[in-house]
Tab-separated table of C-alpha atoms and ligand atoms in Angstrom:
chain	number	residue	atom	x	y	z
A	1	UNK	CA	-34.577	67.174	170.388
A	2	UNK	CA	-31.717	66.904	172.511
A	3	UNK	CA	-31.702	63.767	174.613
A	4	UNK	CA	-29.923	62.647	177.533
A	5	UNK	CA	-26.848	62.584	176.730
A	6	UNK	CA	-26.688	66.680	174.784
A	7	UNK	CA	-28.963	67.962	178.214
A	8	UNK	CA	-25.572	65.605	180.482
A	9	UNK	CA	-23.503	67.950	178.307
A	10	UNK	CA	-24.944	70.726	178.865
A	11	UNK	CA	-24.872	70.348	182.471
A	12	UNK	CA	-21.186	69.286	182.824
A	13	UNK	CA	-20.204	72.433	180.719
A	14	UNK	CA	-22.078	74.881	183.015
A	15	UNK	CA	-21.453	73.387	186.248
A	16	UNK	CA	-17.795	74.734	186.666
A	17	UNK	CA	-19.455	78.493	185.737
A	18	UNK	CA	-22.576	77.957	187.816
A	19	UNK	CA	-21.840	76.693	190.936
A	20	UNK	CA	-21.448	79.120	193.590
A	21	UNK	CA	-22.718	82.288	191.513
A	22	UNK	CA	-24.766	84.279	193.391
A	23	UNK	CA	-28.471	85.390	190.922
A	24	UNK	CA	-28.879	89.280	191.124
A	25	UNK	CA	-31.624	89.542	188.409
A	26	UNK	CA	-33.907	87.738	185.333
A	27	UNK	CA	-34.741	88.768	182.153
A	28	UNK	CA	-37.187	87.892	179.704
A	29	UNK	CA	-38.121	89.366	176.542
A	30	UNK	CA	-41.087	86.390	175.691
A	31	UNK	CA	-42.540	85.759	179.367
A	32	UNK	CA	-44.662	82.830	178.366
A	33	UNK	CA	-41.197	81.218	178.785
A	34	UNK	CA	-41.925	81.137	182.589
A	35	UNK	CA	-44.061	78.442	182.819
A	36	UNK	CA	-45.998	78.932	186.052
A	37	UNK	CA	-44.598	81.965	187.551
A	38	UNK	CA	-44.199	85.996	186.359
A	39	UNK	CA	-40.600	87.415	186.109
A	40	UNK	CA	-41.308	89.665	188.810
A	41	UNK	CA	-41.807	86.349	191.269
A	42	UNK	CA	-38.943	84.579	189.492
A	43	UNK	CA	-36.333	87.241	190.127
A	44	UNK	CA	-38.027	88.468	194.123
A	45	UNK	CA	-37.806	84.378	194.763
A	46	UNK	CA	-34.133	83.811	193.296
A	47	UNK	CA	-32.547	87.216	193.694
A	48	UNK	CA	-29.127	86.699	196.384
A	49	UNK	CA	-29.698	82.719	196.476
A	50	UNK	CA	-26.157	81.232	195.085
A	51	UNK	CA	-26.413	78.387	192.728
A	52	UNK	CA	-25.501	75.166	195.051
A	53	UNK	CA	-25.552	72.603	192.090
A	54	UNK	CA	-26.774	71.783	188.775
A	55	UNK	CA	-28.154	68.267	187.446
A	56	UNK	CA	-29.658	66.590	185.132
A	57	UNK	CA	-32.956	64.100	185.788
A	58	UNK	CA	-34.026	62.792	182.353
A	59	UNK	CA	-34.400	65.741	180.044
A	60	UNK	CA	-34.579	67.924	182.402
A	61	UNK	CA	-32.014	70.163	183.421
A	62	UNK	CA	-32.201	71.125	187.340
A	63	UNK	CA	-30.540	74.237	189.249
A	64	UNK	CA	-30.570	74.274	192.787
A	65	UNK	CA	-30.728	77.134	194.149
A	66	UNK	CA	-30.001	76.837	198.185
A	67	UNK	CA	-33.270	74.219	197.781
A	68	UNK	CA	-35.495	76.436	195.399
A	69	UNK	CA	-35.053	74.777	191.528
A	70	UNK	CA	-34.633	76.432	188.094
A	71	UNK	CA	-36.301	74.089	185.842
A	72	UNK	CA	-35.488	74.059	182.206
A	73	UNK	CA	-36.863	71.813	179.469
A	74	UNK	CA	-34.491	72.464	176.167
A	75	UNK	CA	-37.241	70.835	174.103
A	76	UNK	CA	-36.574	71.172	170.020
A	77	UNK	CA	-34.023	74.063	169.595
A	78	UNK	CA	-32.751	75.321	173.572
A	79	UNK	CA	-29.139	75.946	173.813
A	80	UNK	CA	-28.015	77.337	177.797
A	81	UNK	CA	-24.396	78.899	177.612
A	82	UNK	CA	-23.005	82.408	179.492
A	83	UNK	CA	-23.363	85.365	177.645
A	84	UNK	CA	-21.721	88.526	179.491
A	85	UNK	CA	-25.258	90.427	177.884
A	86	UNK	CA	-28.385	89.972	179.120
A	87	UNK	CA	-29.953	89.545	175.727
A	88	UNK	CA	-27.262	87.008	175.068
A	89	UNK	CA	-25.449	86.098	172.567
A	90	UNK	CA	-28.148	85.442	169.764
A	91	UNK	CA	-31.157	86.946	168.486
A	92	UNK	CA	-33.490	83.273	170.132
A	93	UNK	CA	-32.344	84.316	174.156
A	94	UNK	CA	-35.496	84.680	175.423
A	95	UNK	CA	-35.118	84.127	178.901
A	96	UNK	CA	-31.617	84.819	181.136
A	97	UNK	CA	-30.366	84.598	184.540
A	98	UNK	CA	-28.070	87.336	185.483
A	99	UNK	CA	-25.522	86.436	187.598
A	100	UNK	CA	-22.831	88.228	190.070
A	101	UNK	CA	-19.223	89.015	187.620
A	102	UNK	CA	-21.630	90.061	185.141
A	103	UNK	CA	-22.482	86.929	183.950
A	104	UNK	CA	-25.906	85.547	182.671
A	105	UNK	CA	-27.049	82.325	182.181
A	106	UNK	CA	-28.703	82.933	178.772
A	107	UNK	CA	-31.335	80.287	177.324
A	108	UNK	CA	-31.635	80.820	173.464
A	109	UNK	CA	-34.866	78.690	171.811
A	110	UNK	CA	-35.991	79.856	168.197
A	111	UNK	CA	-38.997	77.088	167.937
A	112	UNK	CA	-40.106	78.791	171.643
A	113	UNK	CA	-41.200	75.138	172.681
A	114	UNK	CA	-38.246	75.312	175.937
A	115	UNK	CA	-39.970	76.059	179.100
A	116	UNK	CA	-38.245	77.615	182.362
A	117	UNK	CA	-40.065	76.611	185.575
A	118	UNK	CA	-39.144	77.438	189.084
A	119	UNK	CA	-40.578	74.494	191.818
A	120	UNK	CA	-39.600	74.310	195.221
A	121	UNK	CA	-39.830	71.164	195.259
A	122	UNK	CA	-38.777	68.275	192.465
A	123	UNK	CA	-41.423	65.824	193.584
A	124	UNK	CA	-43.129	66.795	190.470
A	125	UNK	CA	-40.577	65.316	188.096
A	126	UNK	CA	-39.945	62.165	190.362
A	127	UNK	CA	-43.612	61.653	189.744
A	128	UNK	CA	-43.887	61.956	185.738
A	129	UNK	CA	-40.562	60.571	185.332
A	130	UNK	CA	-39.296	56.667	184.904
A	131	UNK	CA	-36.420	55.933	186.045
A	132	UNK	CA	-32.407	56.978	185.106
A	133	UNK	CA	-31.256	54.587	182.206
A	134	UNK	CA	-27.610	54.805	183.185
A	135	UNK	CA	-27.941	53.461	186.291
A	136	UNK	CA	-30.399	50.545	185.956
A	137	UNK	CA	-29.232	47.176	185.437
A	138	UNK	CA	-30.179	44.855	183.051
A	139	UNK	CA	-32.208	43.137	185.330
A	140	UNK	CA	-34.463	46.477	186.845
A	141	UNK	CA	-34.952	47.236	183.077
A	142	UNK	CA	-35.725	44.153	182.157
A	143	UNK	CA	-38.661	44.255	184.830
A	144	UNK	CA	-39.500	47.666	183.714
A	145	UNK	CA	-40.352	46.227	180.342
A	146	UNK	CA	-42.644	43.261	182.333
A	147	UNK	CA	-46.701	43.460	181.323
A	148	UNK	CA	-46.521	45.862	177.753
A	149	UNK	CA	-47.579	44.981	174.694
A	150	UNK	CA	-46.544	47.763	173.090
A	151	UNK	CA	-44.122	48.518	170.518
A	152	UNK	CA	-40.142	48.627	171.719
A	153	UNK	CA	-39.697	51.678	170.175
A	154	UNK	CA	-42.205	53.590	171.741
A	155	UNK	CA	-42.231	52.289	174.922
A	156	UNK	CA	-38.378	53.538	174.911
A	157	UNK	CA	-39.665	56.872	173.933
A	158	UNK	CA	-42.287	57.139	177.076
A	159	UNK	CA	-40.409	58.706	179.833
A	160	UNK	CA	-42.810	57.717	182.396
A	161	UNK	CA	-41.129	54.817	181.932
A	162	UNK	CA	-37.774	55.545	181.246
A	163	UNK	CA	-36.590	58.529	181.275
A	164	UNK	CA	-33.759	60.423	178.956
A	165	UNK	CA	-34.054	58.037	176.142
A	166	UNK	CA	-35.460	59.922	172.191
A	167	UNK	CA	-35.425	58.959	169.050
A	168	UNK	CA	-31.410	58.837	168.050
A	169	UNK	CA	-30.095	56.475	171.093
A	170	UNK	CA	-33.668	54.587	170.652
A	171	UNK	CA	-33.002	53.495	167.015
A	172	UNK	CA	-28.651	53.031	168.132
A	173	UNK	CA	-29.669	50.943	171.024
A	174	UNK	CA	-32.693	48.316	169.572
A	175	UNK	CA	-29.882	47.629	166.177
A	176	UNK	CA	-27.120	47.277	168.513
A	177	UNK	CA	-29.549	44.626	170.678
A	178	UNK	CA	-30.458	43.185	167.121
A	179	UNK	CA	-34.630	43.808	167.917
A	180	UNK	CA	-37.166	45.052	165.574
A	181	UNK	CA	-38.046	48.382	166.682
A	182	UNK	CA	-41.819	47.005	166.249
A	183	UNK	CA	-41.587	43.975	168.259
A	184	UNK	CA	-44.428	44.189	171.243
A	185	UNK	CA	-42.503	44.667	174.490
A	186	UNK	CA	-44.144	41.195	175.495
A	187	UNK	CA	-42.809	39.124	172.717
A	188	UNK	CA	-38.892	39.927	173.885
A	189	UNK	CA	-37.157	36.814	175.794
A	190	UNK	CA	-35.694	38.010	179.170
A	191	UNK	CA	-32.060	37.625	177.529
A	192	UNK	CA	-32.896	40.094	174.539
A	193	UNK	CA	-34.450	42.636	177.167
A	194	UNK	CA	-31.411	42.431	179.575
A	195	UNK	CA	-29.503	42.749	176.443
A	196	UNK	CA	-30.955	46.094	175.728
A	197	UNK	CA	-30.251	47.656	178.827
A	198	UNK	CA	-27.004	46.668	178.364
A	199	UNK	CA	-26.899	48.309	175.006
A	200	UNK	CA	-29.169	51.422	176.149
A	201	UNK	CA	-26.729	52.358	178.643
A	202	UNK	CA	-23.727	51.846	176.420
A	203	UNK	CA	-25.221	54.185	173.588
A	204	UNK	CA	-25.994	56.588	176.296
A	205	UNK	CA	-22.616	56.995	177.514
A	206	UNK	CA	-21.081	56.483	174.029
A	207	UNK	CA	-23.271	59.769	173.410
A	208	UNK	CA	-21.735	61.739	176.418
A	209	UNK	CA	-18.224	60.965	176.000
A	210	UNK	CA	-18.885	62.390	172.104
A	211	UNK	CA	-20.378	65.123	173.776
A	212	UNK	CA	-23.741	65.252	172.126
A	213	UNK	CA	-25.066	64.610	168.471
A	214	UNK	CA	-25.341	68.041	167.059
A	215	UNK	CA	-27.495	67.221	164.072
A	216	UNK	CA	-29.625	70.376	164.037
A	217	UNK	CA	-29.932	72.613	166.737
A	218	UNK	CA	-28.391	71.818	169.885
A	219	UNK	CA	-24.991	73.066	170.908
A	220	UNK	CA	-22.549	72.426	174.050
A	221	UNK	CA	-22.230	75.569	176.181
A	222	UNK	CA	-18.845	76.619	174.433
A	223	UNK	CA	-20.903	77.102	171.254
A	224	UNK	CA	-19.176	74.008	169.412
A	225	UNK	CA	-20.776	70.993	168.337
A	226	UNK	CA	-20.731	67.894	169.813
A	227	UNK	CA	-19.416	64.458	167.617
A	228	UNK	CA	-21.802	62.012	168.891
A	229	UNK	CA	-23.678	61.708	164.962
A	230	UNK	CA	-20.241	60.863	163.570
A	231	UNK	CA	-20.662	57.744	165.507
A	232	UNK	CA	-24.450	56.943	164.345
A	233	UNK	CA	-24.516	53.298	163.395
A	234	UNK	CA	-28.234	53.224	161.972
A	235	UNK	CA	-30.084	56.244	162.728
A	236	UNK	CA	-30.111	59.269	159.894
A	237	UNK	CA	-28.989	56.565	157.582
A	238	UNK	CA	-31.323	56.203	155.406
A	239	UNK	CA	-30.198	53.890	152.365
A	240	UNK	CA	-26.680	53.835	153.665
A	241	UNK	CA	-25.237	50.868	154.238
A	242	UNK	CA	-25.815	49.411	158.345
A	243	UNK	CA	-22.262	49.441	159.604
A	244	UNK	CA	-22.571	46.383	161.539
A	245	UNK	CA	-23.228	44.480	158.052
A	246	UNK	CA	-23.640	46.414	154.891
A	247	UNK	CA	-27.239	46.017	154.173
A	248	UNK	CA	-28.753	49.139	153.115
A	249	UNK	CA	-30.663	51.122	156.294
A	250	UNK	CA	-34.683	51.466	156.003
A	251	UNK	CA	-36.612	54.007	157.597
A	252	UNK	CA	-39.935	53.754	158.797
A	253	UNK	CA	-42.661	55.258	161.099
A	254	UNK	CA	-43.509	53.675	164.641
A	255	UNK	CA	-45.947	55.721	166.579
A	256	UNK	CA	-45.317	58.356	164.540
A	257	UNK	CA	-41.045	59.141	164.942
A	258	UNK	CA	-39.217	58.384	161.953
A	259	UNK	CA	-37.479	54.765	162.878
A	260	UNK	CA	-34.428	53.811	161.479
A	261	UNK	CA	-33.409	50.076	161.347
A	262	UNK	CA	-31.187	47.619	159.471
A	263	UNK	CA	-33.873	44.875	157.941
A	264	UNK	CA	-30.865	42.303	158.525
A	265	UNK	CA	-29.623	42.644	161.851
A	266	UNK	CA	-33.552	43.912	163.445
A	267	UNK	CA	-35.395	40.818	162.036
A	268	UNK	CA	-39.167	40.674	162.804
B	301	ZN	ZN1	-27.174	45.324	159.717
């Protein structure tokens, strides 16, 4: 699923396009896409607004339109890019924006798990939705962390109380702070849970200046992949040796996401 830093890349690659377009239709060939609203509503609501900016807020990608908000969730297998067709450019487009200069803002999902929703307000993601990783310190995420017993790893993965984080840069981060990814949230010393914020936000914008890990499915909006899994330290490695210090890479299950760790460096 792409995390924060593929959906970051997504957005810087369609901003230049984007901004300042003016929408003169939808499509939709699968309308369940819409989440809460009918294509007819979508396109009478949007139809002459110009897109005024486009943002990311954890996994969520945001487009403002002159204060009314496409919403779009890539989920397992969305890719957004311009297509000059409606249909776009592969057979998954299930959903598009059509745009003046004959462009369309095409949203291609083969799983069908992406959702487009159109808010007029974003209160609704400020409200299910921790705060931004990259711009917390050490300290703010350190409190963030105060009162759970649960385990690291998933408590990285909830995004009600962070959000943006999945399971690639959780499993980079927690071997890169040297912590178990099973150790309760409770049982981490102030120092190791400053020194995961530290690490978090690192990963994170390791991630974006690789542009993405395109392991399966996701794509930047040029079509290419991004390098971001050349870079992997721990996770996807399986048996192969932890390049911090050689010792071969385990893989478990913690609330059940596949966990990669290095049993030397992530000591219980
Ligand atoms: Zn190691």
């Amino acid at each position: 699923m792409p995390e924060l830093p593929e959906v970051e890349t997504v957005v810087r690659g369609l901003r230049p396009d984007l901004i300042g377009r003016t929408v003169v239709g939808a499509w939709t060939d699968w309308p369940k896409v819409l989440d809460d609203v009918s294509l007819v509503e979508l396109t009478a609501t949007l139809k002459g607004r110009r897109i005024s900016a486009i943002f990311r807020r954890g996994k969520y990608i945001c487009v403002d339109l002159e204060g009314v908000f496409l919403v779009i969730h890539l989920r397992m297998t969305g890719r957004l890019y311009l297509s000059d067709r409606a249909e776009g450019d592969d057979r998954w487009v299930h959903f598009s924006l059509a745009l003046d200069q004959n462009a369309h803002m095409a949203f291609s999902d083969s799983r069908k798990f992406g959702r487009v929703l159109l808010r007029h307000s974003l209160d609704f993601l400020e409200a299910k939705l921790g705060p931004e990783p990259l711009t917390l310190s050490d300290a703010d995420f350190a409190d963030i962390l105060q009162g759970s017993t649960r385990a690291v790893k998933t408590f990285l993965l909830d995004q009600a109380k962070i959000a943006g984080i999945g399971n690639i840069y959780a499993d980079e981060s927690l071997l890169r702070a040297k912590i178990h990814p099973l150790t309760p949230v409770d049982r981490l010393s102030r120092k190791q849970a400053c020194a995961l914020g530290a690490e978090i936000r690192r990963v994170l914008e390791a991630g974006i200046a690789h542009e993405g890990a395109s392991i399966s499915w996701y794509r930047k909006p040029d079509g290419n992949k991004g390098e971001s899994q050349q870079h992997f330290m721990v996770y996807g490695r399986t048996n192969l040796p932890c390049k911090v210090c050689g010792t071969a890479v385990q893989r478990t299950v913690v609330g059940q996401r596949g966990t990669h760790f290095c049993p030397n460096c992530q000591r219980r």
